[in-house]
mmCIF file of C-alpha atoms and ligand atoms in Angstrom:
data_model
loop_
_atom_site.group_PDB
_atom_site.id
_atom_site.type_symbol
_atom_site.label_atom_id
_atom_site.label_comp_id
_atom_site.label_asym_id
_atom_site.label_seq_id
_atom_site.Cartn_x
_atom_site.Cartn_y
_atom_site.Cartn_z
ATOM 1 C CA MET A 165 0.000 0.000 0.000
ATOM 2 C CA ALA A 166 1.265 3.460 -0.881
ATOM 3 C CA THR A 167 2.326 5.539 2.038
ATOM 4 C CA VAL A 168 2.544 9.241 2.603
ATOM 5 C CA GLU A 169 4.984 10.271 5.281
ATOM 6 C CA GLY A 170 4.925 6.732 6.565
ATOM 7 C CA ARG A 171 1.198 6.524 7.034
ATOM 8 C CA PRO A 172 -0.967 3.893 5.323
ATOM 9 C CA GLU A 173 -2.882 5.440 2.438
ATOM 10 C CA SER A 174 -6.270 4.886 4.000
ATOM 11 C CA SER A 175 -6.059 3.706 7.548
ATOM 12 C CA ALA A 176 -9.351 1.904 8.056
ATOM 13 C CA ARG A 177 -11.875 4.027 9.883
ATOM 14 C CA ILE A 178 -14.459 2.311 12.008
ATOM 15 C CA ASN A 179 -16.257 5.049 13.921
ATOM 16 C CA PRO A 180 -18.375 7.432 11.888
ATOM 17 C CA LYS A 181 -17.742 11.112 12.538
ATOM 18 C CA ARG A 182 -20.393 13.779 12.761
ATOM 19 C CA ARG A 183 -19.054 17.207 12.021
ATOM 20 C CA VAL A 184 -20.443 20.675 11.525
ATOM 21 C CA LEU A 185 -18.672 23.459 9.716
ATOM 22 C CA THR A 186 -20.081 26.905 9.233
ATOM 23 C CA GLY A 187 -18.754 30.400 9.159
ATOM 24 C CA MET A 188 -19.154 34.114 8.792
ATOM 25 C CA ARG A 189 -17.241 36.698 6.889
ATOM 26 C CA THR A 190 -15.525 39.034 9.314
ATOM 27 C CA THR A 191 -16.814 42.234 7.772
ATOM 28 C CA GLY A 192 -18.537 43.902 10.707
ATOM 29 C CA GLU A 193 -20.199 43.600 14.067
ATOM 30 C CA LEU A 194 -23.069 41.121 14.196
ATOM 31 C CA HIS A 195 -26.744 41.938 14.575
ATOM 32 C CA LEU A 196 -30.095 40.349 15.384
ATOM 33 C CA GLY A 197 -30.342 39.012 11.835
ATOM 34 C CA HIS A 198 -27.171 36.988 12.347
ATOM 35 C CA TYR A 199 -28.655 35.683 15.545
ATOM 36 C CA VAL A 200 -31.934 34.364 14.148
ATOM 37 C CA GLY A 201 -30.410 33.325 10.826
ATOM 38 C CA ALA A 202 -27.381 31.518 12.155
ATOM 39 C CA LEU A 203 -26.080 31.867 15.694
ATOM 40 C CA LYS A 204 -29.204 30.559 17.389
ATOM 41 C CA GLU A 205 -28.987 27.374 15.364
ATOM 42 C CA TRP A 206 -25.232 27.016 15.876
ATOM 43 C CA GLU A 207 -25.709 27.307 19.593
ATOM 44 C CA ARG A 208 -28.384 24.645 19.631
ATOM 45 C CA ILE A 209 -26.114 22.250 17.733
ATOM 46 C CA GLN A 210 -23.189 23.056 20.018
ATOM 47 C CA ASP A 211 -25.261 22.455 23.143
ATOM 48 C CA GLU A 212 -26.771 19.195 21.927
ATOM 49 C CA GLY A 213 -23.211 17.953 21.706
ATOM 50 C CA ASN A 214 -23.740 15.416 18.911
ATOM 51 C CA PHE A 215 -21.367 17.101 16.478
ATOM 52 C CA GLU A 216 -17.786 18.271 16.426
ATOM 53 C CA CYS A 217 -18.291 21.945 15.570
ATOM 54 C CA TYR A 218 -15.952 24.093 13.511
ATOM 55 C CA PHE A 219 -16.995 27.740 13.470
ATOM 56 C CA LEU A 220 -15.028 29.584 10.842
ATOM 57 C CA LEU A 221 -14.004 33.250 10.949
ATOM 58 C CA ALA A 222 -13.858 33.842 7.215
ATOM 59 C CA ASP A 223 -11.238 36.574 7.067
ATOM 60 C CA VAL A 224 -9.957 35.471 3.658
ATOM 61 C CA GLN A 225 -13.475 35.595 2.273
ATOM 62 C CA ALA A 226 -13.832 39.051 3.808
ATOM 63 C CA LEU A 227 -10.991 40.132 1.519
ATOM 64 C CA THR A 228 -13.083 39.231 -1.546
ATOM 65 C CA THR A 229 -14.870 42.533 -0.950
ATOM 66 C CA HIS A 230 -12.826 44.304 1.737
ATOM 67 C CA ALA A 231 -9.278 44.213 0.393
ATOM 68 C CA GLU A 232 -9.145 48.029 0.321
ATOM 69 C CA ASN A 233 -8.706 48.422 4.028
ATOM 70 C CA PRO A 234 -7.306 45.152 5.364
ATOM 71 C CA SER A 235 -5.999 46.649 8.603
ATOM 72 C CA LEU A 236 -9.615 46.771 9.712
ATOM 73 C CA LEU A 237 -9.811 42.990 9.539
ATOM 74 C CA THR A 238 -7.795 42.286 12.675
ATOM 75 C CA LYS A 239 -10.182 44.407 14.662
ATOM 76 C CA LEU A 240 -13.200 42.825 13.003
ATOM 77 C CA VAL A 241 -12.036 39.267 13.691
ATOM 78 C CA ARG A 242 -11.854 40.218 17.347
ATOM 79 C CA GLU A 243 -15.313 41.837 17.245
ATOM 80 C CA VAL A 244 -16.899 38.788 15.657
ATOM 81 C CA VAL A 245 -15.261 36.430 18.149
ATOM 82 C CA LEU A 246 -16.614 38.620 20.961
ATOM 83 C CA ASP A 247 -20.068 38.551 19.398
ATOM 84 C CA TRP A 248 -19.925 34.756 19.171
ATOM 85 C CA LEU A 249 -18.771 34.395 22.773
ATOM 86 C CA SER A 250 -21.439 36.844 23.922
ATOM 87 C CA VAL A 251 -24.295 34.859 22.457
ATOM 88 C CA GLY A 252 -23.001 31.727 24.135
ATOM 89 C CA LEU A 253 -20.836 29.906 21.626
ATOM 90 C CA ASP A 254 -18.286 28.279 23.837
ATOM 91 C CA PRO A 255 -14.841 27.175 22.643
ATOM 92 C CA ASP A 256 -14.174 25.757 26.120
ATOM 93 C CA LEU A 257 -16.513 22.906 25.220
ATOM 94 C CA SER A 258 -14.601 19.923 23.874
ATOM 95 C CA ASN A 259 -16.758 19.784 20.726
ATOM 96 C CA VAL A 260 -16.348 23.460 19.771
ATOM 97 C CA ASN A 261 -13.570 25.087 17.710
ATOM 98 C CA PHE A 262 -13.228 28.667 16.520
ATOM 99 C CA VAL A 263 -11.145 28.542 13.343
ATOM 100 C CA LEU A 264 -9.369 31.455 11.679
ATOM 101 C CA GLN A 265 -9.679 30.776 7.967
ATOM 102 C CA SER A 266 -6.454 32.503 6.870
ATOM 103 C CA GLN A 267 -4.360 30.394 9.224
ATOM 104 C CA VAL A 268 -5.151 27.023 7.671
ATOM 105 C CA PRO A 269 -2.631 26.543 4.826
ATOM 106 C CA GLU A 270 -4.229 23.241 3.805
ATOM 107 C CA ARG A 271 -7.403 25.108 2.967
ATOM 108 C CA TYR A 272 -5.791 27.194 0.229
ATOM 109 C CA GLU A 273 -4.420 24.056 -1.352
ATOM 110 C CA LEU A 274 -7.768 22.304 -1.285
ATOM 111 C CA SER A 275 -9.361 25.382 -2.815
ATOM 112 C CA GLN A 276 -6.913 25.272 -5.706
ATOM 113 C CA SER A 277 -7.672 21.591 -6.276
ATOM 114 C CA PHE A 278 -11.405 22.291 -6.423
ATOM 115 C CA LEU A 279 -10.791 25.066 -8.951
ATOM 116 C CA MET A 280 -9.509 22.372 -11.308
ATOM 117 C CA ILE A 281 -12.804 20.483 -11.343
ATOM 118 C CA ALA A 282 -15.240 23.405 -10.999
ATOM 119 C CA LYS A 283 -16.605 24.510 -14.356
ATOM 120 C CA TYR A 284 -16.634 28.152 -15.332
ATOM 121 C CA GLY A 285 -20.223 27.974 -16.591
ATOM 122 C CA GLU A 286 -21.627 26.474 -13.450
ATOM 123 C CA VAL A 287 -19.905 29.034 -11.235
ATOM 124 C CA MET A 288 -21.263 31.861 -13.400
ATOM 125 C CA ARG A 289 -24.790 30.491 -13.054
ATOM 126 C CA ASN A 290 -24.665 30.742 -9.261
ATOM 127 C CA PRO A 291 -27.599 33.056 -8.387
ATOM 128 C CA THR A 292 -25.974 34.758 -5.384
ATOM 129 C CA LEU A 293 -22.863 35.488 -7.372
ATOM 130 C CA LYS A 294 -24.855 36.869 -10.294
ATOM 131 C CA GLU A 295 -26.843 39.135 -8.022
ATOM 132 C CA GLU A 296 -23.765 40.452 -6.259
ATOM 133 C CA LEU A 297 -21.967 40.955 -9.567
ATOM 134 C CA GLU A 298 -24.702 43.346 -10.608
ATOM 135 C CA ARG A 299 -24.055 45.384 -7.497
ATOM 136 C CA GLN A 300 -20.291 45.392 -7.929
ATOM 137 C CA PRO A 301 -19.298 44.934 -11.558
ATOM 138 C CA ASN A 302 -15.622 45.395 -10.675
ATOM 139 C CA ALA A 303 -15.489 42.137 -8.780
ATOM 140 C CA THR A 304 -12.102 40.544 -8.178
ATOM 141 C CA MET A 305 -11.152 37.049 -9.282
ATOM 142 C CA GLY A 306 -11.097 36.168 -5.604
ATOM 143 C CA PHE A 307 -14.718 37.142 -5.428
ATOM 144 C CA MET A 308 -15.672 35.238 -8.570
ATOM 145 C CA THR A 309 -14.242 32.006 -7.216
ATOM 146 C CA TYR A 310 -15.573 32.253 -3.717
ATOM 147 C CA PRO A 311 -18.220 29.548 -4.077
ATOM 148 C CA VAL A 312 -15.366 27.175 -4.934
ATOM 149 C CA ASP A 313 -13.209 28.498 -2.122
ATOM 150 C CA GLN A 314 -16.090 28.035 0.275
ATOM 151 C CA ALA A 315 -16.296 24.373 -0.697
ATOM 152 C CA ALA A 316 -12.702 24.107 0.530
ATOM 153 C CA ASP A 317 -13.789 25.557 3.891
ATOM 154 C CA VAL A 318 -16.399 22.880 4.242
ATOM 155 C CA TYR A 319 -14.429 19.891 3.015
ATOM 156 C CA MET A 320 -11.157 20.620 4.752
ATOM 157 C CA ILE A 321 -12.718 18.979 7.793
ATOM 158 C CA SER A 322 -14.435 16.179 5.910
ATOM 159 C CA PRO A 323 -13.967 12.809 7.566
ATOM 160 C CA THR A 324 -11.833 10.843 5.138
ATOM 161 C CA PRO A 325 -12.041 8.339 3.595
ATOM 162 C CA PRO A 326 -15.824 8.495 3.966
ATOM 163 C CA ILE A 327 -17.580 5.640 5.729
ATOM 164 C CA ASP A 328 -21.248 4.909 6.380
ATOM 165 C CA GLY A 329 -22.659 7.105 9.097
ATOM 166 C CA ASP A 330 -20.285 10.039 8.573
ATOM 167 C CA GLU A 331 -22.038 13.397 8.489
ATOM 168 C CA LEU A 332 -20.936 16.842 7.399
ATOM 169 C CA LEU A 333 -23.563 19.445 8.182
ATOM 170 C CA VAL A 334 -23.470 23.119 7.268
ATOM 171 C CA PRO A 335 -25.993 25.274 9.120
ATOM 172 C CA VAL A 336 -26.498 28.481 7.100
ATOM 173 C CA GLY A 337 -28.979 31.125 6.039
ATOM 174 C CA GLU A 338 -30.983 30.421 2.905
ATOM 175 C CA ASP A 339 -28.798 32.751 0.799
ATOM 176 C CA GLN A 340 -25.979 30.233 1.166
ATOM 177 C CA VAL A 341 -27.932 27.217 -0.062
ATOM 178 C CA PRO A 342 -26.881 27.529 -3.746
ATOM 179 C CA HIS A 343 -23.217 27.545 -2.668
ATOM 180 C CA LEU A 344 -23.696 24.357 -0.734
ATOM 181 C CA GLU A 345 -25.566 22.676 -3.555
ATOM 182 C CA PHE A 346 -22.525 23.452 -5.638
ATOM 183 C CA ALA A 347 -20.226 22.140 -2.911
ATOM 184 C CA ARG A 348 -22.150 18.859 -3.071
ATOM 185 C CA VAL A 349 -21.651 18.706 -6.827
ATOM 186 C CA LEU A 350 -17.913 19.240 -6.381
ATOM 187 C CA ALA A 351 -17.534 16.481 -3.791
ATOM 188 C CA ARG A 352 -19.553 14.057 -5.878
ATOM 189 C CA ARG A 353 -17.548 14.895 -8.967
ATOM 190 C CA PHE A 354 -14.240 14.511 -7.175
ATOM 191 C CA ASN A 355 -15.191 11.216 -5.553
ATOM 192 C CA LYS A 356 -16.459 9.812 -8.833
ATOM 193 C CA LYS A 357 -13.411 10.860 -10.842
ATOM 194 C CA TYR A 358 -10.665 10.078 -8.356
ATOM 195 C CA GLY A 359 -12.146 7.802 -5.718
ATOM 196 C CA PRO A 360 -13.834 8.542 -2.392
ATOM 197 C CA VAL A 361 -12.236 11.297 -0.331
ATOM 198 C CA PHE A 362 -15.104 13.540 0.785
ATOM 199 C CA VAL A 363 -18.318 13.164 2.704
ATOM 200 C CA GLU A 364 -20.964 15.149 0.810
ATOM 201 C CA CYS A 365 -22.075 18.099 2.908
ATOM 202 C CA SER A 366 -25.701 18.972 3.659
ATOM 203 C CA ALA A 367 -27.104 22.438 4.273
ATOM 204 C CA LEU A 368 -29.212 22.960 7.350
ATOM 205 C CA VAL A 369 -31.443 26.036 7.161
ATOM 206 C CA GLY A 370 -32.845 27.264 10.466
ATOM 207 C CA GLU A 371 -36.464 27.849 11.291
ATOM 208 C CA ILE A 372 -36.611 31.602 10.643
ATOM 209 C CA GLY A 373 -33.566 31.996 8.470
ATOM 210 C CA ARG A 374 -33.853 35.660 7.655
ATOM 211 C CA LEU A 375 -34.844 38.834 9.465
ATOM 212 C CA VAL A 376 -36.091 42.051 7.885
ATOM 213 C CA GLY A 377 -34.410 45.293 8.819
ATOM 214 C CA THR A 378 -35.949 47.944 11.054
ATOM 215 C CA ASP A 379 -37.028 49.711 7.839
ATOM 216 C CA GLY A 380 -39.133 46.693 6.882
ATOM 217 C CA LYS A 381 -37.716 46.767 3.374
ATOM 218 C CA ALA A 382 -34.692 44.576 3.101
ATOM 219 C CA LYS A 383 -32.768 41.982 4.996
ATOM 220 C CA MET A 384 -31.140 43.388 8.108
ATOM 221 C CA SER A 385 -27.720 44.750 7.235
ATOM 222 C CA LYS A 386 -25.347 47.122 8.919
ATOM 223 C CA SER A 387 -24.389 48.783 5.646
ATOM 224 C CA ILE A 388 -28.020 49.679 4.901
ATOM 225 C CA GLY A 389 -28.348 51.109 8.412
ATOM 226 C CA ASN A 390 -31.393 49.038 9.335
ATOM 227 C CA ALA A 391 -29.742 46.750 11.866
ATOM 228 C CA ILE A 392 -29.858 46.307 15.623
ATOM 229 C CA SER A 393 -26.423 45.114 16.707
ATOM 230 C CA LEU A 394 -25.825 42.506 19.378
ATOM 231 C CA SER A 395 -23.551 45.051 21.052
ATOM 232 C CA ASP A 396 -26.028 47.964 20.984
ATOM 233 C CA SER A 397 -26.732 49.585 24.347
ATOM 234 C CA GLU A 398 -30.212 49.781 25.832
ATOM 235 C CA GLU A 399 -30.527 53.439 24.789
ATOM 236 C CA VAL A 400 -29.562 52.680 21.218
ATOM 237 C CA VAL A 401 -32.036 49.797 21.037
ATOM 238 C CA ASN A 402 -34.824 52.003 22.403
ATOM 239 C CA LYS A 403 -34.062 54.645 19.821
ATOM 240 C CA LYS A 404 -33.884 52.209 16.923
ATOM 241 C CA VAL A 405 -37.134 50.540 17.906
ATOM 242 C CA LYS A 406 -38.853 53.910 18.209
ATOM 243 C CA GLY A 407 -37.864 54.641 14.609
ATOM 244 C CA MET A 408 -39.009 51.297 13.234
ATOM 245 C CA PHE A 409 -41.246 50.985 10.230
ATOM 246 C CA THR A 410 -44.706 49.565 11.007
ATOM 247 C CA ASP A 411 -47.920 49.229 9.014
ATOM 248 C CA PRO A 412 -48.388 52.613 7.262
ATOM 249 C CA ASN A 413 -52.132 51.960 7.040
ATOM 250 C CA HIS A 414 -52.419 51.672 10.802
ATOM 251 C CA VAL A 415 -53.077 55.390 11.137
ATOM 252 C CA SER A 416 -54.617 55.284 14.597
ATOM 253 C CA PRO A 417 -54.925 52.773 17.476
ATOM 254 C CA THR A 418 -58.492 52.047 16.397
ATOM 255 C CA THR A 419 -57.650 51.256 12.764
ATOM 256 C CA PRO A 420 -57.113 47.536 12.131
ATOM 257 C CA GLY A 421 -53.433 46.954 11.344
ATOM 258 C CA ASP A 422 -51.304 44.306 9.697
ATOM 259 C CA THR A 423 -49.036 42.188 11.867
ATOM 260 C CA GLU A 424 -47.920 39.625 9.306
ATOM 261 C CA ASN A 425 -45.426 41.818 7.421
ATOM 262 C CA ASN A 426 -44.990 44.400 10.135
ATOM 263 C CA PRO A 427 -41.374 44.341 11.331
ATOM 264 C CA VAL A 428 -42.340 45.209 14.903
ATOM 265 C CA PHE A 429 -44.434 42.046 15.036
ATOM 266 C CA ILE A 430 -41.906 39.991 13.116
ATOM 267 C CA TYR A 431 -39.385 40.855 15.833
ATOM 268 C CA LEU A 432 -41.895 40.150 18.602
ATOM 269 C CA ARG A 433 -42.491 36.693 17.141
ATOM 270 C CA ALA A 434 -38.741 36.108 16.977
ATOM 271 C CA PHE A 435 -37.682 37.497 20.364
ATOM 272 C CA ASP A 436 -40.631 37.680 22.775
ATOM 273 C CA GLN A 437 -40.615 34.460 24.798
ATOM 274 C CA ASP A 438 -44.129 35.156 26.094
ATOM 275 C CA THR A 439 -46.244 33.742 23.265
ATOM 276 C CA GLN A 440 -49.451 34.699 25.051
ATOM 277 C CA GLU A 441 -48.345 38.327 25.099
ATOM 278 C CA VAL A 442 -47.547 38.190 21.379
ATOM 279 C CA ALA A 443 -50.942 36.618 20.645
ATOM 280 C CA ASP A 444 -52.759 39.308 22.643
ATOM 281 C CA LEU A 445 -50.874 42.195 21.028
ATOM 282 C CA THR A 446 -51.464 40.701 17.585
ATOM 283 C CA GLU A 447 -55.192 40.340 18.211
ATOM 284 C CA ARG A 448 -55.517 43.915 19.484
ATOM 285 C CA TYR A 449 -53.503 45.358 16.609
ATOM 286 C CA ASN A 450 -55.376 43.344 13.954
ATOM 287 C CA THR A 451 -58.774 44.393 15.212
ATOM 288 C CA GLY A 452 -57.981 48.041 15.896
ATOM 289 C CA ALA A 453 -58.708 47.538 19.584
ATOM 290 C CA GLY A 454 -56.804 50.601 20.765
ATOM 291 C CA LEU A 455 -53.201 49.405 20.526
ATOM 292 C CA GLY A 456 -51.004 52.191 19.165
ATOM 293 C CA ASP A 457 -47.624 51.817 17.529
ATOM 294 C CA VAL A 458 -45.854 53.588 20.377
ATOM 295 C CA ALA A 459 -47.279 51.145 22.913
ATOM 296 C CA VAL A 460 -46.357 48.040 20.971
ATOM 297 C CA LYS A 461 -42.875 49.411 20.287
ATOM 298 C CA THR A 462 -42.402 49.993 23.999
ATOM 299 C CA VAL A 463 -43.124 46.322 24.603
ATOM 300 C CA LEU A 464 -40.765 45.272 21.825
ATOM 301 C CA ALA A 465 -37.893 47.461 23.079
ATOM 302 C CA LYS A 466 -38.311 45.984 26.544
ATOM 303 C CA ARG A 467 -38.255 42.406 25.237
ATOM 304 C CA LEU A 468 -35.281 43.038 22.979
ATOM 305 C CA ASN A 469 -33.339 44.521 25.860
ATOM 306 C CA GLU A 470 -34.233 41.517 28.008
ATOM 307 C CA PHE A 471 -32.932 39.296 25.258
ATOM 308 C CA LEU A 472 -29.735 41.347 24.848
ATOM 309 C CA ASP A 473 -28.945 41.822 28.560
ATOM 310 C CA PRO A 474 -27.270 38.447 29.152
ATOM 311 C CA ILE A 475 -25.423 38.911 25.849
ATOM 312 C CA ARG A 476 -24.132 42.293 27.007
ATOM 313 C CA GLN A 477 -23.062 40.866 30.346
ATOM 314 C CA ARG A 478 -21.163 38.020 28.731
ATOM 315 C CA ARG A 479 -19.467 40.477 26.399
ATOM 316 C CA VAL A 480 -18.120 42.451 29.357
ATOM 317 C CA ARG A 481 -16.767 39.227 30.875
ATOM 318 C CA TYR A 482 -15.095 38.169 27.640
ATOM 319 C CA GLU A 483 -13.504 41.552 26.845
ATOM 320 C CA ARG A 484 -10.611 40.293 28.958
ATOM 321 C CA ALA A 485 -10.445 36.814 27.407
ATOM 322 C CA ASN A 486 -7.431 35.856 25.318
ATOM 323 C CA ILE A 487 -8.982 35.779 21.872
ATOM 324 C CA ARG A 488 -5.714 34.782 20.257
ATOM 325 C CA ASP A 489 -5.391 31.605 22.345
ATOM 326 C CA ILE A 490 -8.962 30.634 21.506
ATOM 327 C CA LEU A 491 -8.243 30.979 17.793
ATOM 328 C CA VAL A 492 -4.881 29.220 17.924
ATOM 329 C CA ALA A 493 -6.419 26.184 19.627
ATOM 330 C CA GLY A 494 -9.419 25.930 17.310
ATOM 331 C CA THR A 495 -7.369 26.489 14.176
ATOM 332 C CA GLU A 496 -4.931 23.777 15.237
ATOM 333 C CA ARG A 497 -7.810 21.303 15.542
ATOM 334 C CA ALA A 498 -9.077 22.228 12.090
ATOM 335 C CA ARG A 499 -5.604 21.617 10.672
ATOM 336 C CA GLU A 500 -5.496 18.186 12.284
ATOM 337 C CA SER A 501 -8.638 17.359 10.353
ATOM 338 C CA ALA A 502 -7.445 19.048 7.158
ATOM 339 C CA ILE A 503 -4.060 17.362 6.845
ATOM 340 C CA PRO A 504 -5.375 13.864 6.001
ATOM 341 C CA VAL A 505 -7.889 15.385 3.568
ATOM 342 C CA VAL A 506 -5.206 17.258 1.672
ATOM 343 C CA GLN A 507 -2.927 14.205 1.704
ATOM 344 C CA ALA A 508 -5.679 12.118 0.146
ATOM 345 C CA VAL A 509 -6.339 14.786 -2.502
ATOM 346 C CA ARG A 510 -2.644 14.956 -3.400
ATOM 347 C CA GLU A 511 -2.499 11.221 -3.863
ATOM 348 C CA LYS A 512 -5.597 11.170 -6.004
ATOM 349 C CA MET A 513 -4.516 14.106 -8.152
ATOM 350 C CA HIS A 514 -0.915 12.932 -8.282
ATOM 351 C CA THR A 515 0.555 16.116 -6.924
ATOM 352 C CA VAL A 516 3.239 14.145 -5.084
ATOM 353 C CA TYR A 517 6.944 13.532 -5.644
ATOM 354 C CA PRO A 518 7.422 10.875 -8.276
ATOM 355 C CA ALA A 519 8.847 7.591 -7.008
HETATM 356 N N1 LIG B 693 -20.205 32.882 2.889
HETATM 357 C C1 LIG B 693 -20.589 32.874 4.269
HETATM 358 C C2 LIG B 693 -21.206 34.228 4.600
HETATM 359 O O1 LIG B 693 -21.264 35.089 3.795
HETATM 360 C C3 LIG B 693 -19.449 32.626 5.200
HETATM 361 C C4 LIG B 693 -18.760 31.329 5.012
HETATM 362 C C5 LIG B 693 -17.458 31.187 4.633
HETATM 363 C C6 LIG B 693 -19.299 30.032 5.165
HETATM 364 N N2 LIG B 693 -17.159 29.879 4.561
HETATM 365 C C7 LIG B 693 -18.242 29.135 4.875
HETATM 366 C C8 LIG B 693 -20.560 29.525 5.508
HETATM 367 C C9 LIG B 693 -18.421 27.761 4.894
HETATM 368 C C10 LIG B 693 -20.722 28.155 5.543
HETATM 369 C C11 LIG B 693 -19.675 27.289 5.235
HETATM 370 O O2 LIG B 693 -21.602 34.449 5.710
#
């Protein structure tokens, strides 16, 4: 049997592995949309403890659009780690790793290998890419290949060689689903052409998935200015809630109003634990039973602050934590998983020293 650095080519694996990899670009502080669309789900998976979790700080992917001012990135990596810690992601748990994307050399190599089997046409058909290209026609090559590069993020921690019962789950917002469909195609193609190396990943889209902004128009986003950040103070939250868009036809407390598409109610449904309270407010608003926008916003601001308080407290505690050590440890674990994957790919693609 061929050996690489003295190891058998495919040491028999007996125990299936269940792994989760997901990530965020480190482009800014996180907000409530990140929480309902991603972090809430990540935390649930972490706490259930059935999966080895790799949470990726995608600083390389951040450069696909933020290469102009890279010195900002160091600060942003730290901010995102603090946001993660504040919501309760916990790298002290034995199943949880925070991984800094740029510090995994094996990942770049895997990305390059995937570029060789990804077809230009299929990348160009990617709907998210197309949409973003319209917004920024001067996209870099790094940007154009990011769906391929993202497949390398996912598969660098693939159990290998795959055996029955292995799982590779990727919890993401729905905007990421086309990328993961493509990542599945790439793994299937590679395995078929060269022999089994990768476990095909599966996307896992959370219950809510997406949160409208305070303006009610678009997805919550810091750059649009319609976001409530996880690190916002009570005063800032109160002010932002006061300015929220509601139902424009609800001109007085006695006019029946819409709650379905009304961002104030969308947030109440997402963050108010007291379902009876939400039901009562909804009923009164729908029927024009005297519930004004100011009153319902006061309730929402209170509930949001109750939700954010423990997050704020944890943030204060973690300000003193050694972020670097957390990242070094998690990144090391990711590399331990990535090394056998890259070795297998080299063997299959014959990028090895000739005998
Ligand atoms: N593209 C994702 C985002 O915009 C971040 C990301 C990078 C990611 N690598 C990943 C998500 C791998 C899931 C799996 O937020």
